XYZ file of C-alpha atoms in Angstrom:
566
model
C 120.601 -79.375 -198.641
C 119.297 -75.726 -198.319
C 115.860 -74.247 -199.648
C 116.448 -71.090 -201.449
C 114.158 -68.961 -203.073
C 115.906 -66.876 -206.854
C 113.570 -63.673 -208.202
C 113.518 -61.941 -210.665
C 110.782 -58.640 -212.300
C 110.082 -56.077 -214.353
C 107.298 -53.894 -214.728
C 104.725 -56.621 -216.150
C 105.993 -59.400 -214.020
C 107.528 -61.459 -211.386
C 108.772 -64.757 -211.830
C 110.037 -66.513 -208.738
C 111.845 -70.292 -208.138
C 112.536 -71.570 -205.234
C 114.738 -74.993 -205.361
C 116.748 -77.180 -202.629
C 120.421 -76.559 -203.231
C 123.317 -78.465 -202.773
C 126.673 -77.593 -204.205
C 125.946 -78.094 -207.878
C 122.701 -79.940 -207.974
C 119.491 -77.831 -207.797
C 115.675 -79.390 -206.507
C 113.000 -77.284 -208.308
C 110.041 -77.501 -206.277
C 107.891 -73.890 -207.420
C 107.551 -72.381 -210.473
C 105.148 -69.071 -209.788
C 105.151 -66.244 -212.725
C 102.911 -63.595 -210.908
C 101.805 -60.868 -213.395
C 101.971 -57.198 -212.132
C 99.445 -55.266 -213.337
C 99.115 -51.500 -213.543
C 98.739 -49.316 -210.392
C 100.524 -52.638 -208.119
C 103.871 -53.212 -206.775
C 106.276 -56.510 -207.496
C 107.039 -55.632 -203.367
C 102.781 -56.202 -202.849
C 102.937 -59.408 -204.747
C 106.021 -60.685 -202.940
C 105.781 -60.266 -200.083
C 101.535 -61.763 -200.543
C 102.876 -65.595 -202.126
C 106.089 -65.434 -199.563
C 103.115 -65.830 -196.149
C 100.892 -68.547 -198.615
C 103.927 -70.517 -199.142
C 105.500 -69.630 -195.143
C 108.613 -69.146 -196.825
C 109.722 -66.029 -194.346
C 114.145 -66.252 -192.772
C 114.359 -68.473 -196.453
C 118.056 -67.646 -197.978
C 117.171 -64.366 -201.486
C 118.457 -64.360 -204.296
C 117.983 -61.197 -206.894
C 118.623 -61.175 -210.512
C 118.666 -57.878 -212.468
C 118.970 -56.940 -215.828
C 121.203 -54.523 -217.911
C 119.640 -51.851 -218.047
C 119.613 -51.467 -214.386
C 123.241 -51.669 -213.868
C 125.727 -49.887 -216.883
C 128.120 -52.963 -217.783
C 131.002 -51.980 -219.980
C 134.168 -53.840 -221.141
C 137.945 -52.771 -220.102
C 141.390 -53.608 -220.993
C 143.886 -53.133 -218.720
C 147.538 -54.442 -218.584
C 148.889 -57.481 -216.903
C 149.304 -56.927 -213.333
C 148.904 -59.652 -210.128
C 145.125 -60.482 -208.942
C 145.422 -59.348 -206.280
C 145.874 -55.538 -207.322
C 143.303 -55.676 -210.250
C 139.989 -55.086 -208.184
C 141.446 -51.686 -207.327
C 142.375 -51.323 -210.581
C 139.503 -52.182 -212.109
C 137.072 -49.837 -209.499
C 139.627 -46.908 -210.232
C 139.414 -47.845 -213.531
C 135.539 -47.577 -213.694
C 134.743 -44.192 -211.605
C 137.165 -42.535 -214.779
C 135.213 -44.280 -216.745
C 131.194 -45.241 -216.493
C 128.886 -42.204 -217.148
C 127.319 -42.654 -214.017
C 129.808 -44.787 -211.499
C 130.516 -42.942 -208.001
C 132.777 -42.891 -204.869
C 129.840 -44.840 -203.974
C 129.483 -46.829 -206.857
C 129.153 -50.287 -205.969
C 131.725 -52.498 -208.630
C 132.239 -56.121 -209.629
C 133.534 -57.383 -212.424
C 134.419 -60.723 -214.634
C 137.809 -61.715 -216.377
C 137.012 -62.347 -220.203
C 140.832 -62.770 -221.263
C 143.706 -62.710 -219.851
C 147.197 -63.018 -221.372
C 151.101 -61.560 -221.147
C 149.936 -58.283 -222.626
C 146.875 -57.489 -220.628
C 143.690 -58.376 -219.558
C 139.993 -58.041 -220.503
C 137.076 -58.320 -218.281
C 133.839 -56.679 -218.032
C 132.692 -54.182 -215.404
C 129.767 -53.652 -213.993
C 128.703 -50.857 -211.442
C 125.106 -50.423 -210.124
C 124.738 -47.269 -207.753
C 124.107 -47.502 -204.157
C 120.108 -46.674 -204.015
C 119.483 -49.674 -206.129
C 120.530 -52.144 -203.370
C 118.734 -50.071 -201.134
C 116.191 -50.862 -203.516
C 116.291 -54.985 -203.946
C 117.136 -55.039 -199.825
C 113.691 -53.381 -199.249
C 111.570 -55.892 -201.414
C 113.154 -58.535 -199.133
C 112.987 -57.004 -195.998
C 109.723 -56.811 -196.136
C 108.789 -60.215 -196.688
C 111.346 -60.544 -194.516
C 113.461 -62.210 -197.051
C 116.757 -62.370 -196.543
C 119.107 -60.923 -199.466
C 122.345 -63.367 -199.871
C 123.312 -62.187 -203.807
C 122.764 -59.667 -206.501
C 123.455 -60.683 -210.004
C 123.288 -59.714 -213.406
C 120.994 -61.457 -214.674
C 122.503 -62.554 -217.938
C 125.461 -63.960 -217.182
C 123.524 -65.526 -214.271
C 121.559 -67.622 -217.747
C 124.669 -67.831 -219.314
C 126.636 -70.176 -216.263
C 123.363 -72.310 -216.416
C 124.090 -73.403 -220.199
C 127.783 -73.164 -220.257
C 128.474 -74.641 -216.575
C 127.296 -77.971 -217.694
C 127.021 -78.832 -221.820
C 129.942 -78.625 -223.810
C 130.424 -74.948 -225.644
C 130.874 -74.715 -229.028
C 133.961 -72.082 -229.958
C 131.513 -69.135 -230.597
C 128.414 -69.764 -229.115
C 125.281 -67.266 -228.304
C 122.360 -67.860 -225.872
C 120.130 -65.113 -226.421
C 116.560 -65.274 -223.115
C 113.269 -63.726 -224.945
C 111.651 -61.727 -221.974
C 108.537 -59.643 -222.122
C 110.001 -56.414 -224.442
C 113.677 -56.966 -224.478
C 116.314 -59.588 -225.168
C 119.706 -60.462 -223.608
C 122.298 -61.626 -225.744
C 125.415 -62.900 -224.584
C 128.385 -63.985 -226.340
C 130.464 -66.361 -224.962
C 133.836 -68.178 -226.982
C 135.395 -71.340 -225.862
C 133.189 -71.193 -222.463
C 133.458 -67.468 -221.430
C 131.482 -64.905 -222.108
C 132.981 -61.997 -224.051
C 129.695 -59.951 -224.701
C 126.577 -58.563 -223.399
C 123.627 -57.071 -224.458
C 119.842 -56.055 -223.608
C 117.727 -54.917 -227.192
C 114.231 -53.371 -227.408
C 111.914 -55.669 -228.988
C 108.875 -54.973 -231.099
C 105.569 -55.412 -229.166
C 104.285 -56.748 -232.662
C 105.062 -61.305 -232.202
C 105.298 -61.101 -236.345
C 107.514 -58.795 -236.384
C 110.033 -60.060 -233.203
C 112.497 -63.021 -235.363
C 113.648 -60.239 -237.757
C 113.922 -58.130 -234.860
C 115.633 -60.809 -233.248
C 118.146 -61.765 -236.368
C 119.361 -58.224 -236.975
C 120.189 -57.411 -233.648
C 122.188 -60.804 -233.642
C 124.413 -59.315 -236.581
C 124.684 -56.086 -234.995
C 125.873 -57.804 -231.975
C 128.110 -60.001 -233.311
C 129.975 -57.129 -235.399
C 130.500 -55.033 -232.041
C 132.290 -57.875 -230.303
C 134.676 -58.416 -232.795
C 133.158 -61.595 -234.355
C 132.727 -62.130 -238.120
C 132.051 -65.243 -238.641
C 129.289 -66.786 -238.146
C 128.791 -68.314 -234.774
C 129.170 -72.018 -234.477
C 125.522 -72.589 -231.704
C 123.206 -70.859 -230.836
C 120.753 -71.044 -228.302
C 117.397 -69.600 -227.234
C 116.087 -69.453 -224.211
C 112.469 -71.424 -223.814
C 110.119 -74.709 -225.589
C 110.603 -75.057 -228.877
C 107.179 -75.428 -230.314
C 107.245 -71.991 -228.335
C 109.982 -70.148 -229.879
C 110.225 -72.021 -233.756
C 109.649 -69.198 -235.162
C 113.005 -67.452 -233.705
C 115.186 -70.878 -233.924
C 113.527 -70.995 -238.404
C 114.377 -67.374 -238.330
C 118.207 -67.990 -237.102
C 119.024 -70.612 -239.201
C 117.785 -69.563 -242.521
C 118.607 -66.004 -241.497
C 122.197 -66.637 -239.943
C 123.612 -69.035 -241.517
C 123.737 -70.995 -238.301
C 122.945 -75.464 -237.959
C 123.190 -75.180 -234.382
C 120.420 -73.438 -233.539
C 118.853 -74.978 -229.751
C 115.619 -73.765 -228.441
C 116.283 -75.235 -224.856
C 114.365 -74.702 -221.526
C 116.754 -73.666 -218.229
C 113.942 -76.820 -216.298
C 115.323 -79.824 -218.683
C 118.853 -79.185 -217.630
C 118.614 -79.025 -213.348
C 115.781 -81.836 -211.469
C 111.848 -80.718 -211.426
C 109.871 -81.289 -208.606
C 107.353 -79.870 -210.622
C 104.507 -80.813 -213.118
C 105.212 -80.111 -216.549
C 101.359 -79.001 -217.086
C 101.894 -76.803 -214.094
C 104.288 -74.592 -215.497
C 104.434 -71.745 -217.276
C 104.938 -71.639 -220.992
C 107.660 -69.303 -221.852
C 109.710 -70.906 -219.852
C 113.364 -69.424 -220.902
C 112.833 -65.805 -218.986
C 113.434 -68.415 -215.439
C 117.043 -69.296 -217.555
C 118.543 -66.421 -214.426
C 117.189 -67.112 -212.071
C 117.762 -70.994 -212.309
C 121.198 -70.280 -213.441
C 121.168 -67.994 -210.093
C 119.884 -70.975 -207.715
C 123.003 -73.578 -209.617
C 126.075 -70.894 -209.049
C 124.991 -70.006 -205.901
C 126.739 -71.980 -203.360
C 129.797 -73.863 -206.007
C 130.252 -71.231 -209.271
C 130.082 -68.202 -207.701
C 132.819 -66.802 -209.457
C 130.566 -67.105 -212.852
C 128.854 -64.422 -211.619
C 128.938 -60.576 -211.420
C 127.027 -60.218 -207.807
C 127.110 -56.730 -206.381
C 126.848 -57.741 -203.240
C 130.167 -59.895 -202.493
C 132.124 -57.958 -205.085
C 135.825 -59.166 -206.254
C 137.888 -57.281 -203.615
C 141.128 -57.310 -202.825
C 142.156 -60.721 -201.077
C 143.179 -60.263 -197.350
C 146.720 -61.080 -196.338
C 147.743 -63.855 -194.107
C 147.140 -62.820 -190.842
C 150.602 -63.174 -188.217
C 149.105 -65.003 -185.318
C 152.688 -64.219 -183.056
C 152.070 -59.949 -183.912
C 148.176 -60.293 -183.582
C 148.523 -62.829 -180.035
C 151.472 -59.622 -179.173
C 149.291 -56.661 -180.120
C 146.086 -58.524 -178.328
C 147.933 -59.605 -175.878
C 149.706 -57.098 -174.956
C 146.795 -54.326 -174.678
C 144.481 -56.604 -172.814
C 147.497 -57.550 -170.455
C 147.233 -52.732 -170.020
C 143.760 -52.376 -169.411
C 143.533 -55.456 -166.939
C 147.093 -53.563 -165.462
C 144.772 -50.463 -165.387
C 141.412 -51.904 -164.278
C 143.094 -53.404 -161.142
C 144.722 -49.882 -159.933
C 140.852 -48.939 -161.019
C 139.415 -51.780 -158.677
C 141.584 -51.287 -155.998
C 141.360 -46.812 -155.601
C 137.560 -47.715 -156.194
C 137.618 -50.351 -153.202
C 139.505 -47.846 -151.230
C 137.045 -45.592 -151.729
C 134.197 -47.485 -151.797
C 135.155 -47.773 -148.166
C 135.458 -44.037 -147.096
C 131.876 -44.522 -148.429
C 130.795 -46.457 -146.259
C 132.280 -44.937 -143.342
C 131.306 -41.688 -144.409
C 127.663 -42.559 -145.132
C 128.207 -44.694 -140.989
C 128.422 -40.923 -140.449
C 125.492 -39.931 -142.494
C 123.174 -42.085 -140.373
C 124.412 -41.099 -137.160
C 123.323 -37.400 -138.196
C 119.891 -37.892 -140.040
C 118.366 -37.891 -136.650
C 119.842 -34.886 -135.331
C 118.902 -33.452 -138.922
C 115.626 -34.076 -139.370
C 114.366 -33.200 -135.602
C 116.707 -29.650 -136.675
C 114.374 -29.745 -139.609
C 111.337 -30.314 -137.489
C 113.191 -27.083 -135.692
C 113.468 -24.768 -138.654
C 109.275 -25.771 -139.295
C 107.824 -24.147 -136.601
C 110.322 -20.928 -136.039
C 109.105 -20.645 -139.482
C 105.708 -21.330 -139.024
C 106.619 -18.982 -135.743
C 108.701 -16.060 -138.005
C 105.852 -16.316 -140.429
C 103.266 -15.012 -137.685
C 105.141 -12.814 -136.421
C 105.662 -10.852 -139.804
C 102.375 -10.389 -138.933
C 102.960 -8.266 -135.750
C 103.606 -4.407 -136.995
C 104.559 -2.796 -133.925
C 102.495 -0.075 -134.578
C 103.356 3.379 -131.720
C 106.954 2.634 -133.798
C 105.625 3.538 -136.714
C 103.540 6.328 -135.565
C 106.749 7.418 -133.791
C 108.179 7.074 -136.344
C 105.848 9.308 -138.437
C 106.024 11.906 -136.025
C 109.495 12.006 -135.754
C 110.193 12.331 -139.606
C 106.798 14.155 -140.794
C 106.850 18.008 -140.868
C 105.574 19.917 -138.688
C 101.891 20.705 -137.884
C 102.323 24.666 -139.396
C 102.563 22.880 -142.762
C 100.532 19.376 -141.437
C 97.020 18.375 -140.312
C 96.434 14.495 -140.211
C 93.204 14.009 -140.176
C 92.958 9.998 -139.413
C 94.922 7.080 -139.799
C 94.356 3.848 -140.259
C 96.416 0.509 -140.030
C 96.088 -3.065 -141.401
C 98.655 -6.083 -141.296
C 98.391 -8.104 -143.920
C 98.214 -12.117 -144.584
C 101.631 -12.417 -146.694
C 103.334 -10.724 -143.292
C 103.993 -7.239 -142.734
C 101.498 -4.160 -143.140
C 100.585 -0.666 -144.468
C 99.372 2.416 -142.733
C 96.729 4.939 -144.362
C 96.729 8.407 -143.219
C 94.721 11.215 -144.702
C 94.695 14.640 -144.447
C 96.049 18.110 -145.574
C 99.101 20.179 -146.006
C 99.328 24.104 -146.650
C 101.236 23.592 -150.284
C 101.948 20.419 -151.966
C 105.436 21.250 -151.769
C 104.943 19.793 -148.320
C 103.927 15.911 -149.893
C 106.669 15.497 -151.841
C 108.924 16.697 -148.825
C 107.147 14.461 -146.760
C 107.572 11.260 -149.111
C 111.093 11.146 -149.665
C 111.900 11.619 -145.654
C 109.640 8.959 -144.707
C 110.291 6.744 -147.870
C 114.010 4.484 -147.328
C 115.311 0.553 -147.414
C 112.347 -0.823 -145.291
C 109.597 1.677 -145.833
C 107.534 2.238 -149.520
C 104.877 5.402 -149.195
C 102.254 6.076 -151.886
C 100.649 8.816 -151.988
C 97.404 9.431 -153.947
C 93.674 11.382 -153.844
C 95.981 14.719 -153.367
C 92.889 17.484 -154.293
C 93.251 21.439 -153.503
C 89.866 22.486 -151.693
C 88.342 25.747 -152.014
C 87.838 27.609 -149.058
C 89.754 29.239 -146.661
C 91.225 26.167 -144.667
C 94.246 26.383 -144.516
C 95.432 22.999 -145.064
C 93.927 23.046 -147.987
C 95.847 20.738 -150.313
C 94.579 17.134 -148.646
C 95.684 13.604 -149.210
C 95.521 9.999 -148.844
C 99.101 8.610 -148.183
C 99.908 4.774 -147.881
C 102.985 3.492 -145.532
C 103.493 -0.167 -146.492
C 105.986 -2.715 -144.337
C 107.507 -5.898 -145.860
C 107.118 -8.542 -143.964
C 110.426 -9.786 -145.090
C 111.890 -6.589 -143.410
C 109.878 -6.662 -140.310
C 111.746 -10.531 -139.649
C 115.312 -9.304 -140.656
C 114.744 -6.609 -137.794
C 113.600 -8.627 -135.880
C 117.001 -11.261 -135.076
C 118.787 -8.043 -135.663
C 117.883 -7.114 -132.234
C 118.043 -10.450 -130.664
C 121.391 -11.387 -132.186
C 121.555 -7.813 -130.286
C 120.186 -8.627 -126.788
C 122.230 -12.437 -127.052
C 125.047 -10.743 -127.473
C 124.613 -8.246 -124.593
C 123.693 -10.879 -122.435
C 127.164 -13.015 -123.654
C 128.806 -9.840 -122.557
C 127.193 -9.524 -118.716
C 127.799 -13.317 -118.110
C 131.703 -13.601 -119.194
C 131.910 -10.455 -117.113
C 130.217 -12.166 -114.211
C 132.331 -15.200 -114.326
C 135.238 -12.607 -114.641
C 134.166 -11.066 -111.122
C 133.343 -14.801 -109.474
C 136.594 -15.597 -110.907
C 138.658 -12.750 -108.625
C 136.515 -12.796 -106.085
C 138.361 -16.903 -105.441
C 141.294 -16.076 -105.948
C 140.879 -13.610 -103.600
C 139.436 -16.470 -101.223
C 142.097 -18.693 -101.722
C 144.508 -15.811 -100.782
C 143.457 -14.453 -97.986
C 143.086 -18.570 -96.866
C 146.711 -19.284 -97.325
C 148.102 -16.231 -95.241
C 146.821 -16.503 -92.330
C 149.722 -18.205 -89.767
C 148.793 -21.460 -88.082
C 149.285 -21.459 -83.918
C 150.284 -23.440 -80.977
C 147.430 -24.174 -78.890
C 145.748 -21.761 -76.771
C 145.303 -22.164 -73.151
C 141.240 -22.502 -71.618
C 141.685 -18.590 -71.327
C 142.563 -18.160 -74.606
C 139.473 -20.742 -75.550
C 136.625 -18.793 -73.755
C 137.737 -15.356 -75.506
C 138.127 -16.932 -78.688
C 135.066 -18.208 -78.432
C 133.215 -15.087 -77.795
C 134.856 -13.479 -80.515
C 133.565 -15.959 -82.672
C 130.010 -16.189 -80.432
C 130.017 -11.928 -81.215
C 130.662 -13.029 -85.320
C 128.062 -15.676 -85.688
C 125.628 -12.675 -84.256
C 126.929 -9.425 -86.669
C 126.969 -13.049 -89.155
C 122.903 -13.566 -88.546
C 122.509 -9.850 -88.206
C 123.657 -9.540 -92.058
C 122.200 -12.581 -93.159
C 118.843 -10.789 -92.368
C 119.347 -7.424 -93.477
C 120.520 -8.600 -96.610
C 116.943 -9.269 -97.828
C 115.424 -6.682 -96.832
C 118.193 -4.220 -98.949
C 116.930 -6.641 -101.772
C 113.508 -6.524 -100.844
C 114.016 -1.831 -100.652
C 115.905 -2.102 -103.891
C 113.514 -4.424 -105.773
C 110.841 -2.081 -104.097
C 112.253 0.931 -105.734
C 111.082 2.348 -108.868
C 113.256 2.765 -112.329
C 113.466 5.744 -113.922
C 112.877 4.678 -116.738
C 108.930 2.956 -116.255
C 107.944 6.740 -115.333
C 109.347 7.751 -118.849
C 107.980 4.987 -120.609
C 104.562 5.019 -119.221
C 104.648 8.500 -119.970
C 104.918 8.164 -123.819
C 102.483 5.906 -124.236
C 100.693 8.103 -122.652
C 101.098 10.800 -125.392
C 101.271 8.725 -127.873
C 97.622 7.815 -127.431
C 96.448 11.228 -127.242
């Protein structure tokens, strides 16, 4: 048997029934009526009870009242059963005030004939189902059904008792009364009414609402049977009032726990057992007779068509075969790529040592460049200033200060005087270029007879990156010059080799000479050897003389240095 939990709640109390269910057999193991005080919530009460009883993961059935769902009777033309759910939903959206495209709609057929179908349709908004899901999820309870309470109570009696032609079932709650009218064992009308707070006025109010209900459902005759859910000693006043004023002789007060097996002592049962009729009926119909309920968790839908197995196999098999084929092609392509990647990876592994050495070389070069970036050639800067500055009749330099910067580059700071302020602007324009920045400040006019009465302080800045670029340009030029010299030397060596090879080929062969001729030849050879030795001795002297001879560049270079120093 499967353990299930059925619950129902309102603003005043939480009602719980725990039972073991096996088909139509229900064995109640626990009954709880938990009051809800002001400021408390049903969720807190439920969570506390579930934790104490250890009912986590128990299948849960929830009964909701007539006030939480919109209920109407619909008349529809005779249509097949498979088309009825779609037609009911379409009609409900048009007829119900609060129903929308997202509303959950379920129905219960009450009468079917060749002319049409009569049914009770109910709709709830999705927010109501979300509220019930949240209520159960906070207590770790899986929600199985959300059924309409009046129909759940009616299913308990109609499923187990022989019903009269017209039967009325009344469920008396704390402030409401739910009235269900059944004809020939089928529910035809459901109504929920408000009861007065004064207990003395309730029997009369129930009788009045019962008459209105009979008129609303089109039954003018007195019902053959009236069932009041609850204990006879608790609802004796209501039973007697109905017998006297309605004129129905068969009025009974029936406890729902009398219709199922109960494993709870009678003295532990709550006083108003009739309020548990929907929960017992929901447990009784949850497995075997679910078609007599309006269940918003499992609404009636168009039956699914029987699938064509061959078509399904074809529709599934062909795409799978295509996917496998494509997968094989992709796998084959990826395998080829993996092999190529492996080859390239091996090549990369071979190049890694060279790359690491190159990185080390680059790091060393960078350190050298950083050091050389601070090495400013101040002589070049002074020569550039001397070439671009205004003539001495307009400018006099009184002090020069050059400093190298840690980040690279440096600056040359000059102080002096000029004859006119326009000379300063002219000097700025001539000294500023892409690699030199010029800033002039502290320009003042001195009173007196000094010709250079406009004093100034000028800072010429040289950036480290510009020094590095200039250095590399000179290095490239030097390399190009060296390569050109090497190419010319190689060309000269090749031409000399060709001449020697040609001369050796043109020498004619001779016969063996006589003794006199051999002696003469020996004399000539000796003479040639002595001459060659003389040439070899003369060559070092010539080289030493050429090395000792001063070049024309050296004196001029030292002279320029002396002039700059002066």
